[in-house]
C-alpha cells in the first residue's frame, strides 16, 4: 500500500460531461502530481502542486484543471469530456525534494461512452 | 527536454535466469533516474533510484540497476527471475519541477 488514496476507482460517463477525481497524498507529503496513462500516449505528466500552489504543468488540456486544498488533498477536474479522455488517471505524492521518489495511488479508470 | 527510451516492448525469461530490462535516457544536467513496476489494476510501485554515487543501485525485491553515463543507460537487472516478477516496468527521468518523464514500458514475462 503506497499510502496514496484515489477515489473513485472507476468512473463511467458520457461525452460532454464533467467529472472530478480526488487524491489524498501520503501523510506528510506536500507535493501532488497527476498523470494520465493511455494506450496510445503512455504515461504523461499533467500537473504538479506543492503545498497548495501550482508548481509545474505538463501536457494538460485546457479542459482539465486541478487544485490542492489546505489539507493537501487534490482534485483533478475534467470537463467537456471526449472519447479520447478515456484513460487511467494517477495521482502521486512526495515530500517535495527532487531526489525523493513519487509514490503512486492505484488510479481512477475513466471510461467515456 | 528530457526523454526515456525502453527499446523492448516485452522481455521473456525463464524462472531462475537473470533478467535485464533496458533503458536509455536523454536529459540536460545530472540525471535523476527511477524504475517503477506496475501490476495489473494497480498503480506504479517504486523500485529504485539513481541520484548520484555508485553506478550500481540496489532496490526492492532483489532488483538492481546499472547507471552508465557514457552510454546514457540505466538498465534494470535481477540475478534470478521469479514468476511473480511478471509485470510492466517503467523507467523514468526527473525533469524540471520534479515531473517524471516515463519510457513506454516493458512487459516482463517470466515463465516457469
Short mmCIF file of C-alpha atoms in Angstrom, two decimals:
data_model
loop_
_atom_site.label_atom_id
_atom_site.label_comp_id
_atom_site.label_asym_id
_atom_site.label_seq_id
_atom_site.Cartn_x
_atom_site.Cartn_y
_atom_site.Cartn_z
CA UNK A 1 0.00 0.00 0.00
CA UNK A 2 1.56 3.28 -1.17
CA UNK A 3 -0.45 5.44 1.22
CA UNK A 4 -1.87 7.49 -1.66
CA UNK A 5 -5.65 7.20 -1.94
CA UNK A 6 -7.58 7.90 -5.10
CA UNK A 7 -11.35 7.97 -5.49
CA UNK A 8 -13.34 6.80 -7.28
CA UNK A 9 -11.64 3.68 -8.65
CA UNK A 10 -13.87 3.62 -11.72
CA UNK A 11 -15.89 6.31 -13.43
CA UNK A 12 -18.17 5.86 -16.40
CA UNK A 13 -19.72 8.88 -18.01
CA UNK A 14 -20.73 10.34 -21.34
CA UNK A 15 -19.18 12.79 -23.75
CA UNK A 16 -19.62 16.43 -22.81
CA UNK A 17 -19.85 15.70 -19.10
CA UNK A 18 -17.65 16.90 -16.23
CA UNK A 19 -16.02 14.75 -13.56
CA UNK A 20 -13.85 15.28 -10.50
CA UNK A 21 -11.10 12.89 -9.44
CA UNK A 22 -9.85 13.05 -5.89
CA UNK A 23 -6.47 12.26 -4.38
CA UNK A 24 -5.26 12.10 -0.79
CA UNK A 25 -1.47 12.11 -0.59
CA UNK A 26 0.67 10.13 1.83
CA UNK A 27 0.82 11.59 5.29
CA UNK A 28 3.42 14.36 5.36
CA UNK A 29 3.82 14.67 1.59
CA UNK A 30 3.44 18.22 0.31
CA UNK A 31 3.69 17.57 -3.42
CA UNK A 32 0.95 16.04 -5.51
CA UNK A 33 1.34 15.04 -9.15
CA UNK A 34 -1.25 13.98 -11.69
CA UNK A 35 -0.50 11.62 -14.58
CA UNK A 36 -2.57 10.18 -17.40
CA UNK A 37 -1.97 6.66 -18.70
CA UNK A 38 -3.47 5.68 -22.03
CA UNK A 39 -2.65 3.04 -24.60
CA UNK A 40 -1.68 5.49 -27.31
CA UNK A 41 0.07 8.18 -25.23
CA UNK A 42 1.62 6.09 -22.47
CA UNK A 43 2.21 7.73 -19.11
CA UNK A 44 2.12 11.51 -19.31
CA UNK A 45 2.64 14.11 -16.63
CA UNK A 46 -0.24 16.53 -16.29
CA UNK A 47 0.36 18.88 -13.40
CA UNK A 48 2.08 19.26 -10.02
CA UNK A 49 1.08 21.09 -6.86
CA UNK A 50 3.26 21.83 -3.89
CA UNK A 51 1.67 22.91 -0.63
CA UNK A 52 -1.33 24.37 -2.40
CA UNK A 53 0.44 26.11 -5.25
CA UNK A 54 0.83 25.00 -8.84
CA UNK A 55 4.48 24.10 -9.40
CA UNK A 56 4.72 22.56 -12.86
CA UNK A 57 2.49 21.94 -15.84
CA UNK A 58 2.82 19.25 -18.47
CA UNK A 59 0.56 18.10 -21.27
CA UNK A 60 -2.63 19.15 -19.59
CA UNK A 61 -5.55 20.20 -21.77
CA UNK A 62 -7.32 23.49 -21.15
CA UNK A 63 -10.49 21.49 -20.39
CA UNK A 64 -8.67 20.00 -17.41
CA UNK A 65 -7.86 21.78 -14.19
CA UNK A 66 -6.61 20.85 -10.76
CA UNK A 67 -6.18 22.27 -7.31
CA UNK A 68 -4.67 21.34 -3.98
CA UNK A 69 -6.54 22.23 -0.84
CA UNK A 70 -5.20 23.37 2.57
CA UNK A 71 -5.46 19.80 3.89
CA UNK A 72 -3.21 18.83 0.93
CA UNK A 73 -5.70 16.65 -0.87
CA UNK A 74 -6.02 17.38 -4.56
CA UNK A 75 -8.73 17.24 -7.17
CA UNK A 76 -8.45 16.92 -10.93
CA UNK A 77 -11.41 18.33 -12.82
CA UNK A 78 -12.09 17.14 -16.35
CA UNK A 79 -14.78 18.92 -18.38
CA UNK A 80 -16.36 18.70 -21.82
CA UNK A 81 -15.23 15.11 -21.89
CA UNK A 82 -14.33 13.45 -25.16
CA UNK A 83 -13.93 9.79 -26.04
CA UNK A 84 -10.17 10.29 -26.15
CA UNK A 85 -10.12 11.26 -22.48
CA UNK A 86 -10.75 7.64 -21.53
CA UNK A 87 -7.67 6.63 -19.58
CA UNK A 88 -6.23 5.78 -16.19
CA UNK A 89 -5.52 8.86 -14.13
CA UNK A 90 -2.88 8.51 -11.45
CA UNK A 91 -2.06 10.70 -8.54
CA UNK A 92 1.37 10.55 -6.94
CA UNK A 93 2.83 12.30 -3.93
CA UNK A 94 6.25 13.03 -2.50
CA UNK A 95 7.65 15.07 0.36
CA UNK A 96 8.84 17.59 -2.20
CA UNK A 97 12.57 17.13 -2.58
CA UNK A 98 13.88 16.50 -6.06
CA UNK A 99 15.69 13.27 -5.14
CA UNK A 100 12.75 11.66 -3.40
CA UNK A 101 10.61 9.13 -5.25
CA UNK A 102 6.99 9.73 -6.04
CA UNK A 103 4.52 7.22 -4.65
CA UNK A 104 1.51 6.41 -6.77
CA UNK A 105 -2.10 5.68 -5.98
CA UNK A 106 -3.96 2.87 -7.74
CA UNK A 107 -5.57 5.29 -10.16
CA UNK A 108 -9.04 6.19 -11.38
CA UNK A 109 -10.16 4.45 -14.54
CA UNK A 110 -12.25 6.87 -16.58
CA UNK A 111 -14.42 5.48 -19.34
CA UNK A 112 -16.25 7.82 -21.69
CA UNK A 113 -19.19 6.31 -23.54
CA UNK B 1 13.51 18.39 -22.88
CA UNK B 2 14.17 15.02 -21.34
CA UNK B 3 13.22 11.67 -22.82
CA UNK B 4 13.39 7.98 -21.97
CA UNK B 5 13.50 5.03 -24.32
CA UNK B 6 12.75 1.44 -23.45
CA UNK B 7 13.64 -0.39 -26.65
CA UNK B 8 11.90 -3.66 -25.83
CA UNK B 9 8.13 -3.90 -25.58
CA UNK B 10 8.46 -7.33 -23.98
CA UNK B 11 11.18 -9.38 -22.35
CA UNK B 12 10.77 -13.11 -21.87
CA UNK B 13 12.90 -15.01 -19.39
CA UNK B 14 12.76 -18.38 -17.69
CA UNK B 15 12.35 -18.54 -13.94
CA UNK B 16 15.71 -18.66 -12.20
CA UNK B 17 17.54 -16.98 -15.07
CA UNK B 18 18.96 -13.46 -14.86
CA UNK B 19 16.90 -10.69 -16.37
CA UNK B 20 17.71 -7.30 -17.87
CA UNK B 21 15.24 -4.59 -18.85
CA UNK B 22 16.86 -1.86 -20.89
CA UNK B 23 16.51 1.90 -20.55
CA UNK B 24 18.29 4.82 -22.17
CA UNK B 25 17.71 8.45 -21.34
CA UNK B 26 18.33 11.97 -22.52
CA UNK B 27 18.41 14.89 -20.11
CA UNK B 28 20.35 18.09 -19.66
CA UNK B 29 22.23 18.26 -16.42
CA UNK B 30 22.62 15.49 -13.88
CA UNK B 31 20.14 12.67 -14.35
CA UNK B 32 17.79 11.58 -11.61
CA UNK B 33 16.59 8.14 -12.74
CA UNK B 34 13.90 5.83 -11.42
CA UNK B 35 12.44 2.40 -12.04
CA UNK B 36 8.83 1.59 -11.28
CA UNK B 37 6.80 -1.61 -11.63
CA UNK B 38 3.09 -1.84 -12.40
CA UNK B 39 0.96 -4.89 -11.68
CA UNK B 40 -2.48 -5.28 -13.29
CA UNK B 41 -5.06 -2.82 -11.99
CA UNK B 42 -2.54 -1.22 -9.66
CA UNK B 43 -0.54 1.96 -9.55
CA UNK B 44 3.18 2.21 -10.09
CA UNK B 45 5.41 0.91 -7.32
CA UNK B 46 8.81 2.47 -6.77
CA UNK B 47 11.70 0.01 -7.18
CA UNK B 48 14.88 2.07 -7.08
CA UNK B 49 16.51 5.35 -7.95
CA UNK B 50 19.82 6.77 -9.06
CA UNK B 51 20.70 10.25 -7.87
CA UNK B 52 24.45 10.21 -7.50
CA UNK B 53 27.20 7.95 -6.24
CA UNK B 54 27.68 4.26 -7.03
CA UNK B 55 26.75 3.23 -10.53
CA UNK B 56 25.12 0.04 -9.24
CA UNK B 57 21.95 0.81 -7.36
CA UNK B 58 20.13 -1.78 -5.28
CA UNK B 59 16.39 -1.64 -4.82
CA UNK B 60 13.34 -3.56 -3.71
CA UNK B 61 12.59 -7.25 -4.33
CA UNK B 62 16.17 -8.08 -5.33
CA UNK B 63 16.27 -5.68 -8.26
CA UNK B 64 19.27 -3.55 -9.09
CA UNK B 65 20.12 -1.11 -11.84
CA UNK B 66 23.35 -0.12 -13.50
CA UNK B 67 23.90 3.51 -14.39
CA UNK B 68 26.23 4.14 -17.32
CA UNK B 69 26.84 7.81 -18.02
CA UNK B 70 28.77 7.35 -21.26
CA UNK B 71 26.02 5.19 -22.74
CA UNK B 72 23.23 7.21 -21.07
CA UNK B 73 21.71 3.95 -19.90
CA UNK B 74 20.07 2.74 -16.72
CA UNK B 75 19.31 -0.95 -17.18
CA UNK B 76 17.28 -2.86 -14.62
CA UNK B 77 18.65 -6.26 -13.59
CA UNK B 78 17.89 -9.17 -11.34
CA UNK B 79 20.16 -12.21 -10.88
CA UNK B 80 17.35 -14.76 -10.66
CA UNK B 81 13.87 -14.07 -12.01
CA UNK B 82 10.67 -15.17 -10.30
CA UNK B 83 7.31 -15.83 -11.94
CA UNK B 84 5.90 -13.17 -9.61
CA UNK B 85 8.21 -10.60 -11.24
CA UNK B 86 6.00 -10.70 -14.34
CA UNK B 87 4.67 -7.15 -14.70
CA UNK B 88 5.06 -3.90 -16.60
CA UNK B 89 8.26 -1.99 -15.86
CA UNK B 90 8.79 1.71 -16.39
CA UNK B 91 11.97 3.71 -16.45
CA UNK B 92 11.68 7.42 -15.69
CA UNK B 93 13.85 10.51 -15.59
CA UNK B 94 13.13 13.54 -13.47
CA UNK B 95 12.89 16.86 -15.24
CA UNK B 96 12.08 20.41 -14.33
CA UNK B 97 9.68 20.84 -11.44
CA UNK B 98 10.21 17.26 -10.34
CA UNK B 99 7.96 15.94 -13.09
CA UNK B 100 8.73 12.41 -14.25
CA UNK B 101 9.12 11.54 -17.92
CA UNK B 102 8.44 7.85 -18.46
CA UNK B 103 9.53 5.40 -21.08
CA UNK B 104 6.90 3.42 -22.92
CA UNK B 105 7.18 0.48 -20.55
CA UNK B 106 8.50 -3.07 -20.94
CA UNK B 107 6.38 -6.09 -20.20
CA UNK B 108 8.39 -8.74 -18.39
CA UNK B 109 7.16 -12.31 -18.73
CA UNK B 110 8.82 -14.88 -16.50
CA UNK B 111 7.92 -18.44 -17.42
CA UNK B 112 8.15 -21.38 -15.01
#
